[in-house]
Short mmCIF file of C-alpha atoms in Angstrom, two decimals:
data_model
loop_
_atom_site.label_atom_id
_atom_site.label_comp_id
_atom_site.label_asym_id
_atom_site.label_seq_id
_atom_site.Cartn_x
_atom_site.Cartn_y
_atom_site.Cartn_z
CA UNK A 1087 2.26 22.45 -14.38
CA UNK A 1088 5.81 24.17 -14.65
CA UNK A 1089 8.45 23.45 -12.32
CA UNK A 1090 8.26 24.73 -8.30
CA UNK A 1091 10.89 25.69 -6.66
CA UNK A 1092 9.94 23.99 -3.59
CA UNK A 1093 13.34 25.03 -1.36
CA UNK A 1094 16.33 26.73 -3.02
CA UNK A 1095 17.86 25.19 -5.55
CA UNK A 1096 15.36 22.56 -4.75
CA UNK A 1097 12.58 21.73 -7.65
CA UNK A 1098 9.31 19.91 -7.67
CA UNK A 1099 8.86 18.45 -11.35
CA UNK A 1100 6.41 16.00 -11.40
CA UNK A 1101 3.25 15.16 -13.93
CA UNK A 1102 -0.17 16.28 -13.16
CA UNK A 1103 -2.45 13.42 -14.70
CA UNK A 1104 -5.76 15.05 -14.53
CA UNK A 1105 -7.24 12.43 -16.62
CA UNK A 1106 -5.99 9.89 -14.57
CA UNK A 1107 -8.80 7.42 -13.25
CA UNK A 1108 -7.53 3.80 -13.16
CA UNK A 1109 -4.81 3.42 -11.11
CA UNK A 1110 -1.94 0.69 -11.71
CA UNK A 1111 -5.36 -1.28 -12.94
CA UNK A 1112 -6.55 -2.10 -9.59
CA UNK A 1113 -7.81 0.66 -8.03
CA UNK A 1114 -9.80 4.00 -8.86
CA UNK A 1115 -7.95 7.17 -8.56
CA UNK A 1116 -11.23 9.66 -8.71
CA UNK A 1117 -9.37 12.31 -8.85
CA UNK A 1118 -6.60 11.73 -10.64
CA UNK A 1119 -3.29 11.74 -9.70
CA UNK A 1120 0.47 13.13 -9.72
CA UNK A 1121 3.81 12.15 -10.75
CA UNK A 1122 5.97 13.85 -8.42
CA UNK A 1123 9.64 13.82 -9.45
CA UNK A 1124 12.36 16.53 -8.01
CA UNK A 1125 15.45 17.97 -9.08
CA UNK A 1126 18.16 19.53 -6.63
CA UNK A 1127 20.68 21.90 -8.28
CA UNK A 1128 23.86 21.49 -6.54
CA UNK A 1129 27.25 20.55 -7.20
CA UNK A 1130 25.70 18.02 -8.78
CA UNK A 1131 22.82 17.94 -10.15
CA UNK A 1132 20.33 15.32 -9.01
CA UNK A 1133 17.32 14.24 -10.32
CA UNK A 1134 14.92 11.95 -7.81
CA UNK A 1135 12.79 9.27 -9.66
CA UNK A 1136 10.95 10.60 -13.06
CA UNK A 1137 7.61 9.91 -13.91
CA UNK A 1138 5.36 7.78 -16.12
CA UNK A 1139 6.55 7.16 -19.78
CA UNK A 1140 4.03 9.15 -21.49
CA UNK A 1141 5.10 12.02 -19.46
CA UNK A 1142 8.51 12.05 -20.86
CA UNK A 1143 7.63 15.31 -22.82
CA UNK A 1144 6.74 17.16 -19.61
CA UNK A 1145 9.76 15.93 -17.67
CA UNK A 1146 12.23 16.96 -20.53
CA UNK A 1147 10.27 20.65 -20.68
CA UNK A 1148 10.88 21.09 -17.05
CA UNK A 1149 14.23 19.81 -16.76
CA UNK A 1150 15.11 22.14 -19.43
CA UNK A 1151 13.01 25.36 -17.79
CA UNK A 1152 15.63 24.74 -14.63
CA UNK A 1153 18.74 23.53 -16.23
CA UNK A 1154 19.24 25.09 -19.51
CA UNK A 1155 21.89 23.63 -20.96
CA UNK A 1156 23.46 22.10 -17.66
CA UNK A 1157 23.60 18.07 -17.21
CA UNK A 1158 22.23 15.80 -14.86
CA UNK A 1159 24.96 14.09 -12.55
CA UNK A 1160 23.35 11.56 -10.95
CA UNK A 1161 19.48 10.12 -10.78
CA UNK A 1162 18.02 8.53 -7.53
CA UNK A 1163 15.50 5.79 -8.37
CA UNK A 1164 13.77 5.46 -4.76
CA UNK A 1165 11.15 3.05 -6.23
CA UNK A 1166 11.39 1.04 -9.92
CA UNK A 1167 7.36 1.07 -10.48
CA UNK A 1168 7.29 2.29 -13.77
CA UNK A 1169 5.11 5.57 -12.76
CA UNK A 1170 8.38 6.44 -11.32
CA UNK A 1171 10.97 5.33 -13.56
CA UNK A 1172 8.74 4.94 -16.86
CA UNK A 1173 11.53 7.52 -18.25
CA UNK A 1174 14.05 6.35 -16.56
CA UNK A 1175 15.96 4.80 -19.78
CA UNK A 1176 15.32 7.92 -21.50
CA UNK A 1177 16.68 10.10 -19.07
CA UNK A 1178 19.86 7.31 -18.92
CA UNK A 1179 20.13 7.95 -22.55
CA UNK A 1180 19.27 11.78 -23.10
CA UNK A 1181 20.99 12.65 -20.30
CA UNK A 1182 23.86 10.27 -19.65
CA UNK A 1183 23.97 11.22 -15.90
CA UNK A 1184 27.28 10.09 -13.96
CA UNK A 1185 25.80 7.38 -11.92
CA UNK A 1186 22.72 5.96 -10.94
CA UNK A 1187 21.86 5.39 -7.31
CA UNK A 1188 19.36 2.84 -6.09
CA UNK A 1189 18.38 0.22 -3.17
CA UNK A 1190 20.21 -3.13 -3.21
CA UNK A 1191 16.70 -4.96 -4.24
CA UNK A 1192 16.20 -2.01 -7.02
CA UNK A 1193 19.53 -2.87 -8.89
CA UNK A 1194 18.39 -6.58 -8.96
CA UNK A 1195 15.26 -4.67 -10.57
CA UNK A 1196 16.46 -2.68 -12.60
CA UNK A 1197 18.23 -5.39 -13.87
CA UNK A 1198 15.38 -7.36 -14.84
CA UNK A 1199 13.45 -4.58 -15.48
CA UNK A 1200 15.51 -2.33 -18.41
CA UNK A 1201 18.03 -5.64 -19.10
CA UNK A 1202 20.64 -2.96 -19.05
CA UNK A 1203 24.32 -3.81 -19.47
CA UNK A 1204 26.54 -0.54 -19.21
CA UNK A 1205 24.04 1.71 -17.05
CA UNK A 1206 26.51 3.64 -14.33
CA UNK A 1207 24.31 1.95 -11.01
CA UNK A 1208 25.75 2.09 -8.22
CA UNK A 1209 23.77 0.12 -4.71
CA UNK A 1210 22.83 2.77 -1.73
CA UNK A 1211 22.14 -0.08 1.27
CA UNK A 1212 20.97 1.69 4.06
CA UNK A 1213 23.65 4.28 5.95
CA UNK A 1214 25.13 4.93 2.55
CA UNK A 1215 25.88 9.29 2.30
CA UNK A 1216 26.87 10.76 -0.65
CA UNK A 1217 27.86 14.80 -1.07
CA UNK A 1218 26.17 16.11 -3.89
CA UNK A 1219 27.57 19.54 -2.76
CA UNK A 1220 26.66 21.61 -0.17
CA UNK A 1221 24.04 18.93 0.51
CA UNK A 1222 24.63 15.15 1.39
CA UNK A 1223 21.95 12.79 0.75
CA UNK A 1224 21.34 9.44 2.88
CA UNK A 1225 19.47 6.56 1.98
CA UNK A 1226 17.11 4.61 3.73
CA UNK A 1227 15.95 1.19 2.55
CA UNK A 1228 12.31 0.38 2.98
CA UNK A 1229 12.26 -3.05 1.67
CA UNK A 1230 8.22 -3.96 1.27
CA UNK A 1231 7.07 -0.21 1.65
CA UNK A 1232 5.52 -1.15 -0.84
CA UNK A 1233 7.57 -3.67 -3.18
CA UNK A 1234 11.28 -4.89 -2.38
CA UNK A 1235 13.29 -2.42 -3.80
CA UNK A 1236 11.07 0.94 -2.22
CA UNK A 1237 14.01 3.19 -0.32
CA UNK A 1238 13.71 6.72 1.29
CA UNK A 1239 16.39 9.71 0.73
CA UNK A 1240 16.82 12.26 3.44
CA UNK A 1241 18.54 15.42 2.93
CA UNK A 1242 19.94 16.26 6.08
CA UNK A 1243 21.07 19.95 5.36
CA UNK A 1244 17.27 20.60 4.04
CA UNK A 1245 15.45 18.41 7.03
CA UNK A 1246 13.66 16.90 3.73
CA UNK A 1247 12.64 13.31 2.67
CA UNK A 1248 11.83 11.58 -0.34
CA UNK A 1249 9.54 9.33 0.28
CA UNK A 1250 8.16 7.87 -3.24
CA UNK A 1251 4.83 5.84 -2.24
CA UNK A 1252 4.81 6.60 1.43
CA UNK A 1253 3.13 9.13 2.40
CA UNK A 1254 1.22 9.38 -1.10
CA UNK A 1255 -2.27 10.30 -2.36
CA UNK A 1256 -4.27 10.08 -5.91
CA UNK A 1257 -5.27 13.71 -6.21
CA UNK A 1258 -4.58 15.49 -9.13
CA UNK A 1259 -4.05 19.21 -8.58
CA UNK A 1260 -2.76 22.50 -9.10
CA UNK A 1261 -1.49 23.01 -5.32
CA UNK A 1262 1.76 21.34 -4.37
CA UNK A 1263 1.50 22.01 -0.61
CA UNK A 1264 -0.67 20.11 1.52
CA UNK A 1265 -1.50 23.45 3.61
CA UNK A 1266 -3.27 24.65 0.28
CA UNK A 1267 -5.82 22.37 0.20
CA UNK A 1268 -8.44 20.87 1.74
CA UNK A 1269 -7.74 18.85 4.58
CA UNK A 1270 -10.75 16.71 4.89
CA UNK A 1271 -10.11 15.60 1.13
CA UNK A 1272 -6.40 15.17 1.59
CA UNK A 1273 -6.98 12.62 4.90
CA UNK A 1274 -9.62 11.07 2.88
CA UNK A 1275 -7.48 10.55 -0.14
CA UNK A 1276 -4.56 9.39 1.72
CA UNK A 1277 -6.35 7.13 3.84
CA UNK A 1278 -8.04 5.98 0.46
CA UNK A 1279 -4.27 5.55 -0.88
CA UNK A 1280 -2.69 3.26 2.02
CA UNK A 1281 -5.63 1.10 2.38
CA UNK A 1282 -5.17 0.39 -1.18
CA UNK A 1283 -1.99 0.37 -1.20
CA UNK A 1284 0.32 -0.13 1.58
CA UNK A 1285 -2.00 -2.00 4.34
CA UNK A 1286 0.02 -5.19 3.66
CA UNK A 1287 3.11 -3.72 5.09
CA UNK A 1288 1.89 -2.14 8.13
CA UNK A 1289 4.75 -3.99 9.76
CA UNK A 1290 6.90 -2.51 7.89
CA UNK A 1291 5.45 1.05 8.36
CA UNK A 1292 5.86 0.94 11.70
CA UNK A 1293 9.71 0.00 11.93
CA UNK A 1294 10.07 2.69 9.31
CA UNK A 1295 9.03 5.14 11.42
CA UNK A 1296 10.59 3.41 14.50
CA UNK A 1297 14.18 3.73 12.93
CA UNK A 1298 13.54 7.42 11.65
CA UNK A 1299 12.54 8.34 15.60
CA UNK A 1300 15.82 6.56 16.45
CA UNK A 1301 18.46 7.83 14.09
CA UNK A 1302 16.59 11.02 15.01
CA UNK A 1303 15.91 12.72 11.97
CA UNK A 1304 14.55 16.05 12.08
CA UNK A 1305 11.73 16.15 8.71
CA UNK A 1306 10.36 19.72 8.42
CA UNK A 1307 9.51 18.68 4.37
CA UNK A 1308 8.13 15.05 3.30
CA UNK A 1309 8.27 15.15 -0.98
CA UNK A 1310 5.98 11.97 -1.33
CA UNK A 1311 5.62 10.45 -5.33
CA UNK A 1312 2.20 11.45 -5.38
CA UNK A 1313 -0.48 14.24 -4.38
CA UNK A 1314 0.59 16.64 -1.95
CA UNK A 1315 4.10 17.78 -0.84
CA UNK A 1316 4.09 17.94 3.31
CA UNK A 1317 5.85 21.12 5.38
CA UNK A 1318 6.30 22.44 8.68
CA UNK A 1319 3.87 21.00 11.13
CA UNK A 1320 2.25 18.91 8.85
CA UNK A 1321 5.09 16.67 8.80
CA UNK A 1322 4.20 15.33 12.18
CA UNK A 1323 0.80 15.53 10.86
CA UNK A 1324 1.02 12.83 8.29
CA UNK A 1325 3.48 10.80 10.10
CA UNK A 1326 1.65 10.48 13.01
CA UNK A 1327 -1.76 9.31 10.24
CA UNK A 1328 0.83 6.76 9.15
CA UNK A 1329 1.68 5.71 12.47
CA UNK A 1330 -2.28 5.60 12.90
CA UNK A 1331 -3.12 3.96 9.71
CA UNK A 1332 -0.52 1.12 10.75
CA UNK A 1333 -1.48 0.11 13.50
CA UNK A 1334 -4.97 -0.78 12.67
CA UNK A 1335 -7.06 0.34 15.32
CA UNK A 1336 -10.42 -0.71 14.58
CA UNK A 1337 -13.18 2.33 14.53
CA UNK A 1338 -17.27 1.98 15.90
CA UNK A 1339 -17.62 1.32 12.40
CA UNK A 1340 -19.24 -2.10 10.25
CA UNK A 1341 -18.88 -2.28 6.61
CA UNK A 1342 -21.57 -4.60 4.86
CA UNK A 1343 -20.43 -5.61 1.42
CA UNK A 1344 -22.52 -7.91 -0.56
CA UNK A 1345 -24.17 -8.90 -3.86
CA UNK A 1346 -27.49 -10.07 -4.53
CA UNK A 1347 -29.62 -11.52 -7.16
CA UNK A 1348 -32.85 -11.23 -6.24
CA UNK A 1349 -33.01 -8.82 -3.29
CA UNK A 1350 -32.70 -11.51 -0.45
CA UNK A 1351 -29.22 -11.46 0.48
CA UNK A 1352 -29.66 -7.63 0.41
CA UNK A 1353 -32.58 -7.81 2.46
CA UNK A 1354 -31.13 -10.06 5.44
CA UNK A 1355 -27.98 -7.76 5.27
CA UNK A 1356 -29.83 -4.60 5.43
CA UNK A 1357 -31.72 -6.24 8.81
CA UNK A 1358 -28.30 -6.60 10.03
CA UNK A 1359 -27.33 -2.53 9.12
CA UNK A 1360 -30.56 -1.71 11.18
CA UNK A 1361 -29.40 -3.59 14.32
CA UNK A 1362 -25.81 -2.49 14.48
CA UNK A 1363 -27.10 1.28 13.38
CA UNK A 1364 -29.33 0.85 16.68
CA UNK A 1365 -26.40 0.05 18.62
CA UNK A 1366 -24.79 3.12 17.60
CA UNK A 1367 -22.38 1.44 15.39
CA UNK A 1368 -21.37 3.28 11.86
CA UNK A 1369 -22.30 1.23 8.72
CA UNK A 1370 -21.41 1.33 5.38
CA UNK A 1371 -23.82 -0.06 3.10
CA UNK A 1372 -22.28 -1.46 -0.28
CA UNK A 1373 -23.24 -3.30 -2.98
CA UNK A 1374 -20.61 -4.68 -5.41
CA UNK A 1375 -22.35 -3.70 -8.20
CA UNK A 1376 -22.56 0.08 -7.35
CA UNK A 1377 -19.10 0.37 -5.71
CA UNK A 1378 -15.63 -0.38 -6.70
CA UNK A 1379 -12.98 -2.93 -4.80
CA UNK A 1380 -11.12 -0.18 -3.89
CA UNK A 1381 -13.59 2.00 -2.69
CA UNK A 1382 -14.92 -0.78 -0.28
CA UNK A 1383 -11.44 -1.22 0.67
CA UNK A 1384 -11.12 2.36 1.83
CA UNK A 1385 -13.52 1.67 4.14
CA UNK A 1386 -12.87 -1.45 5.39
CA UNK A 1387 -9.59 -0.75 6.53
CA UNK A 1388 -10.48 1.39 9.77
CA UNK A 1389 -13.58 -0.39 10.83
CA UNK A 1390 -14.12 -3.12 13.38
CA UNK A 1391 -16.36 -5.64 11.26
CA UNK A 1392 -16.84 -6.92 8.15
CA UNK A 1393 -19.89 -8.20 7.30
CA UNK A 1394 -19.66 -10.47 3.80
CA UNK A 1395 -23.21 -11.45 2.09
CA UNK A 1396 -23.43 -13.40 -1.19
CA UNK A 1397 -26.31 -15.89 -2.26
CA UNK A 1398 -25.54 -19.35 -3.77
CA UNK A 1399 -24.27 -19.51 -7.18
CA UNK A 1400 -23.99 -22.41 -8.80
CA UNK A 1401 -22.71 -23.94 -5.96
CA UNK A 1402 -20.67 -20.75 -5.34
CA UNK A 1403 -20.65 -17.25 -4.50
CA UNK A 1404 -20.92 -14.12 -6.75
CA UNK A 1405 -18.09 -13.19 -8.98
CA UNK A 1406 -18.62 -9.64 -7.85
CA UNK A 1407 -18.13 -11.02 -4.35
CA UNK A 1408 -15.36 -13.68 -5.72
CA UNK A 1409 -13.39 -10.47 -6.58
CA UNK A 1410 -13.87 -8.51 -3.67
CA UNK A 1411 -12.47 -11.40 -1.35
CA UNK A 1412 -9.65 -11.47 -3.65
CA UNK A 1413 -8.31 -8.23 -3.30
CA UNK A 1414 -9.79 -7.65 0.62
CA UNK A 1415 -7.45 -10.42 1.53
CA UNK A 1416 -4.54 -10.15 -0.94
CA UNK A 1417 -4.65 -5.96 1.05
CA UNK A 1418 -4.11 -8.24 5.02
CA UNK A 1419 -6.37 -6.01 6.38
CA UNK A 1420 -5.67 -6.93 10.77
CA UNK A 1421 -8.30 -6.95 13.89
CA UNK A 1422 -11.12 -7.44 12.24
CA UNK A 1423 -15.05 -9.15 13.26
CA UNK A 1424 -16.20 -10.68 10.09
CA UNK A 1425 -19.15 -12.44 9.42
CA UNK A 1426 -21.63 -14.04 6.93
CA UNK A 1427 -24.65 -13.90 5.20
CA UNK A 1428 -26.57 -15.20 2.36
CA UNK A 1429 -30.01 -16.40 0.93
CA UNK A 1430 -30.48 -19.87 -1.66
CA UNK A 1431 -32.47 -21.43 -3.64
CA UNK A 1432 -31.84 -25.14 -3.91
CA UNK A 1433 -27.80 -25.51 -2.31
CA UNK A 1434 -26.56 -23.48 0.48
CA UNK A 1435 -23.24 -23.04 0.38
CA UNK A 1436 -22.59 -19.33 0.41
CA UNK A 1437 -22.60 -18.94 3.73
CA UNK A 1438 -19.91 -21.52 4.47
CA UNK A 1439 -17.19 -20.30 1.51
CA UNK A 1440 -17.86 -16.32 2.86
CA UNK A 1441 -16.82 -17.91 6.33
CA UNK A 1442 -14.18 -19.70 4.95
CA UNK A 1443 -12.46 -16.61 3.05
CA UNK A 1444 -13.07 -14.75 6.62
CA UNK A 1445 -10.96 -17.26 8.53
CA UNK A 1446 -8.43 -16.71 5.84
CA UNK A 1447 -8.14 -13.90 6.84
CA UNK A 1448 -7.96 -14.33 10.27
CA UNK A 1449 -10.97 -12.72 11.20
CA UNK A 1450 -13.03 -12.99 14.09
CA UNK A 1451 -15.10 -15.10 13.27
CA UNK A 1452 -19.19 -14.56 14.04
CA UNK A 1453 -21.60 -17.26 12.45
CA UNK A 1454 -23.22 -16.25 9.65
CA UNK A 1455 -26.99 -16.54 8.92
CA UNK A 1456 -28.36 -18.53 5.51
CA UNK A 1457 -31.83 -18.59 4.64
CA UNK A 1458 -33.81 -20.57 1.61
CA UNK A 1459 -35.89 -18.68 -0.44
CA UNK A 1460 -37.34 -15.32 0.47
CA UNK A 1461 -36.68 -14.08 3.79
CA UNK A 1462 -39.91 -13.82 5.93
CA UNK A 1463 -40.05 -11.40 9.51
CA UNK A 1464 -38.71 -14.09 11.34
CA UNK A 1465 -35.57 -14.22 9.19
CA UNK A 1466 -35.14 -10.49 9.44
CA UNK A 1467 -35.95 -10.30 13.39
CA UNK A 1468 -32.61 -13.40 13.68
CA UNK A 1469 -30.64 -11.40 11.38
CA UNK A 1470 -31.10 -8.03 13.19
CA UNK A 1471 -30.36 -9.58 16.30
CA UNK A 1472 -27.47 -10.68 14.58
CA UNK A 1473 -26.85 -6.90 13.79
CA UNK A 1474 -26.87 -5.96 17.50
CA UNK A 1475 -24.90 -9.25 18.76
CA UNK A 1476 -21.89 -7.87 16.12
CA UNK A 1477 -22.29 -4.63 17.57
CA UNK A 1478 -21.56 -6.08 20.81
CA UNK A 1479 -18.49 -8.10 19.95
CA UNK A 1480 -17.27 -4.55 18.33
CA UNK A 1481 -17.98 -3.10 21.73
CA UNK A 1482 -16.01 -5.13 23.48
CA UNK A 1483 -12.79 -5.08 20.86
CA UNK A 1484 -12.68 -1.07 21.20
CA UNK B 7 28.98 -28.26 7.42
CA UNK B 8 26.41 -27.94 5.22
CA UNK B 9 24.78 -31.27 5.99
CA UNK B 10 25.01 -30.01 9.45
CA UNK B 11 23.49 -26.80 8.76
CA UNK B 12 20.43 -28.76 6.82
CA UNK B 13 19.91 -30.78 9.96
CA UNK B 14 19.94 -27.77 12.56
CA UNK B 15 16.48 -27.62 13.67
CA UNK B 16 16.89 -24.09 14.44
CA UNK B 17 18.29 -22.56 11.15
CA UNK B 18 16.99 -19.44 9.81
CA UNK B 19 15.89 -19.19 6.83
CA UNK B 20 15.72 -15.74 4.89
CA UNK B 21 13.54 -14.49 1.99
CA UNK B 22 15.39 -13.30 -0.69
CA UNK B 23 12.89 -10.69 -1.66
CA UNK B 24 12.00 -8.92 1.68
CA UNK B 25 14.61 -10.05 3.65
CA UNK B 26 12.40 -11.27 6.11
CA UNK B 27 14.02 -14.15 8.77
CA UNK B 28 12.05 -17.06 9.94
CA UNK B 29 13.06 -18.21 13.15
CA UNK B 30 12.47 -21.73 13.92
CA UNK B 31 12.65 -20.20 17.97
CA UNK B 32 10.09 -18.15 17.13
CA UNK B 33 7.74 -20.32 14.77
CA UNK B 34 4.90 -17.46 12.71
CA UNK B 35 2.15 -16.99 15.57
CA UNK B 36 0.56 -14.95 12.44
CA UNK B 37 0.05 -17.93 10.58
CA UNK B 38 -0.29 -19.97 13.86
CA UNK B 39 2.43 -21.42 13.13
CA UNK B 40 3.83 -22.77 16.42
CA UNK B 41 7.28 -22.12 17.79
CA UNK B 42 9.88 -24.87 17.56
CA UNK B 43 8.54 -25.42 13.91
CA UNK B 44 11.46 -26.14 11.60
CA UNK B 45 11.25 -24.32 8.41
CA UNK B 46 11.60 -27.53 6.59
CA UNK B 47 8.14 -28.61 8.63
CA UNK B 48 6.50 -25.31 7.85
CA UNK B 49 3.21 -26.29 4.87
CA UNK B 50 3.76 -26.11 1.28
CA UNK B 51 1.74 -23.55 1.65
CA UNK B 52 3.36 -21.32 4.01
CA UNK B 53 4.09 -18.02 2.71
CA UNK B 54 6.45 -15.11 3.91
CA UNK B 55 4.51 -12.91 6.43
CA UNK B 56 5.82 -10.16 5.05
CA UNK B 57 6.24 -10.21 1.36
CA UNK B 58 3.80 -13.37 0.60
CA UNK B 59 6.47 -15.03 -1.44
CA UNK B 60 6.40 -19.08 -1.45
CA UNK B 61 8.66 -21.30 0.83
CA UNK B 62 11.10 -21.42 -2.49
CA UNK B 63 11.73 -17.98 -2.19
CA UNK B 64 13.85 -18.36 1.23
CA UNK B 65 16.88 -19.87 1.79
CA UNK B 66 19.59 -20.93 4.96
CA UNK B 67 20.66 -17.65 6.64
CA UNK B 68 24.40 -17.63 7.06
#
């Protein structure tokens, strides 16, 4: 995609990466995603984060479609993730801008990172203002939104923010405006995005957007790193899904995730869908084999109960299972009912290490339900009233 | 000073990657951590509620 001029003098750059379906190796990105880097032509011309290496060709054809032959001054790394500044040596080198402006945590990265001894950095804490020209730009740090050295850079003049990661989704398009598209797809994919992505630091979402209410910031244009660009109304919009997303309110909504050898886990689990479903509680059904970590994760993050089912292997769990804990817990999801379930042949210990990895996690704890050998009525009659009994605890944490 | 400062049951410690401060006062109800807890009393095992980094990662706020 060429360059957009997204506010005068003000460019959207960026990488669409169509192809894109792994993202950072953890996740799925299923529909690709964006690079979204932006140039302001001022006084000095500023260039805000680049994209990822193999992008460099793009991001010197669209520097040069809206320079010419005129220099970069200075370069704003908001983020050092290397789909942001996987060019960012190249552009220090091609370019030579002036100086180099980043967070006090992304110099110490930056550092580490490119082992750089004569690169012109100079550290933006938070409150620092530089004129770039007509404009000024002022940097906010968001240390943990998502890694240390993550900052924001507001343009007063413009009522715009940069927001690299926040605000963010995988979607891979020819649209730059969020008003263009779909809106069911774009709340799905950003939802998708933070519980993948920035759940951990809900905290710190929410005394983000605490301190932007208080130093009063007027945002008519959010540029986030990736997806869709935010105007007008729909500023308030996604801030106020942020605001949402953070706080973690738990939904009439159960997620059963499990794996299952020979059907009996799945069995007792699905007795457990049927009773919550006749409570009028939403379920999501998913097997580990048929659905990835970070599609489970999308929908774990806004329900009320987690329901974790895994028979006895070899005196442990599932590795499909094994994996999903991982990465469930590693995310922090908050206010959750969790609970257990799990069939065995000869040791029974499933039940107990599921349980364990839900107190980890400080989950409300339910007890679980283990059965030897094939289920029988009986089993399934205990484990749907199992079903409704979670339903009620949801009931009562809504 | 400084052996004074080690003693203080109710110096802060700060992580050097997020910044975060624990507060003795405060303990980390999160981690049910209780308050009065002395960071030199918090587990091994005790991480930064906000960052996850290890009890190495902090040191005495000035």
């Amino acid at each position: 995609m060429r360059p957009v001029e997204i506010k005068e003098g003000i460019f959207w750059l960026g990488a669409v990466d169509w192809n894109r379906r792994d993202f950072h190796g953890y996740s799925k990105a299923h529909k690709g995603t964006t690079y979204n880097n932006f140039l302001i032509v001022d006084e000095k011309v500023t260039l805000i984060d680049t994209v990822a290496e193999e992008f460099w060709g793009t991001l010197q054809c669209n520097l040069a479609q809206v320079l010419g032959d005129r220099k970069i001054d200075y370069v704003v790394a908001n983020h050092l993730e290397p789909d942001h500044s996987g060019c960012l040596a190249k552009v220090v080198e091609k370019y030579q801008p002036e100086k180099i402006y980043t967070s006090p945590m992304g110099q110490k990265a930056m550092k580490a990172h490119f082992k750089y001894t004569d690169w012109p950095v100079e550290v933006t804490p938070t409150g620092t203002e530089l004129s770039i020209g007509k404009r000024t730009l002022s940097f906010l740090e968001t240390r943990m939104l998502h890694w240390p050295d993550s900052m924001l850079t507001y343009c007063p003049e413009e009522k715009l923010v940069f927001t690299n990661d926040a605000f963010g989704q995988n979607w891979a398009t020819s649209e730059r405006w969020a008003d263009q598209v779909d809106r069911y797809r774009l709340e799905e994919l950003m939802a998708n995005y933070y519980a993948n992505i920035v759940l951990p630091y809900s905290p710190v979402v929410l005394k983000t957007l605490a301190t932007i209410k208080e130093m009063g910031l007027e945002i008519e244009t959010i540029c986030p790193d990736h997806g869709l660009l935010f105007r007008g109304d729909d500023c308030a919009w996604a801030m106020e899904k942020y605001q949402a997303y953070a706080e973690q309110k738990p939904k009439n909504k159960a997620v059963i995730v499990y794996d299952t050898m020979w059907h009996s886990t799945e069995k007792m689990a699905e007795a457990m869908a049927c009773g919550l479903a006749d409570e009028g509680v939403s379920v999501r059904f998913m097997c580990m084999k048929n659905n990835h970590h970070s599609d489970v994760m999308a929908e774990v993050f806004d329900a009320a109960a987690v329901i974790v089912g895994s028979p006895t292997h070899n005196n442990g769990i599932l590795p499909l299972m094994a994996d999903m804990l991982t990465y469930m817990k590693g995310l922090r999801p908050q206010n959750k009912i969790g609970s257990a379930v799990g069939s065995f042949g000869w040791s029974g210990e499933c039940v107990k290490i599921l349980t364990q990895w839900l107190e980890d996690m400080n989950m409300e704890v339910v007890e679980g339900i283990k059965n030897q050998y094939i289920p029988d009525h009986e089993v399934f009659d205990k484990c749907y009233e199992q079903g409704k009994a979670i339903a009620a605890a949801i009931k009562a944490k809504l | 000073m400084g052996d004074q400062k080690e003693t203080d049951p109710m110096q802060k410690y700060v992580c050097e990657i997020c910044g975060y401060v624990y507060d003795p006062a405060q303990g980390d109800p999160d981690s049910d951590i209780p308050a009065g807890t002395k960071f030199e009393d918090l587990p091994d095992d005790w991480t930064c509620p906000v960052c996850g980094a290890d009890k190495d990662s902090f040191v005495p706020e000035d």
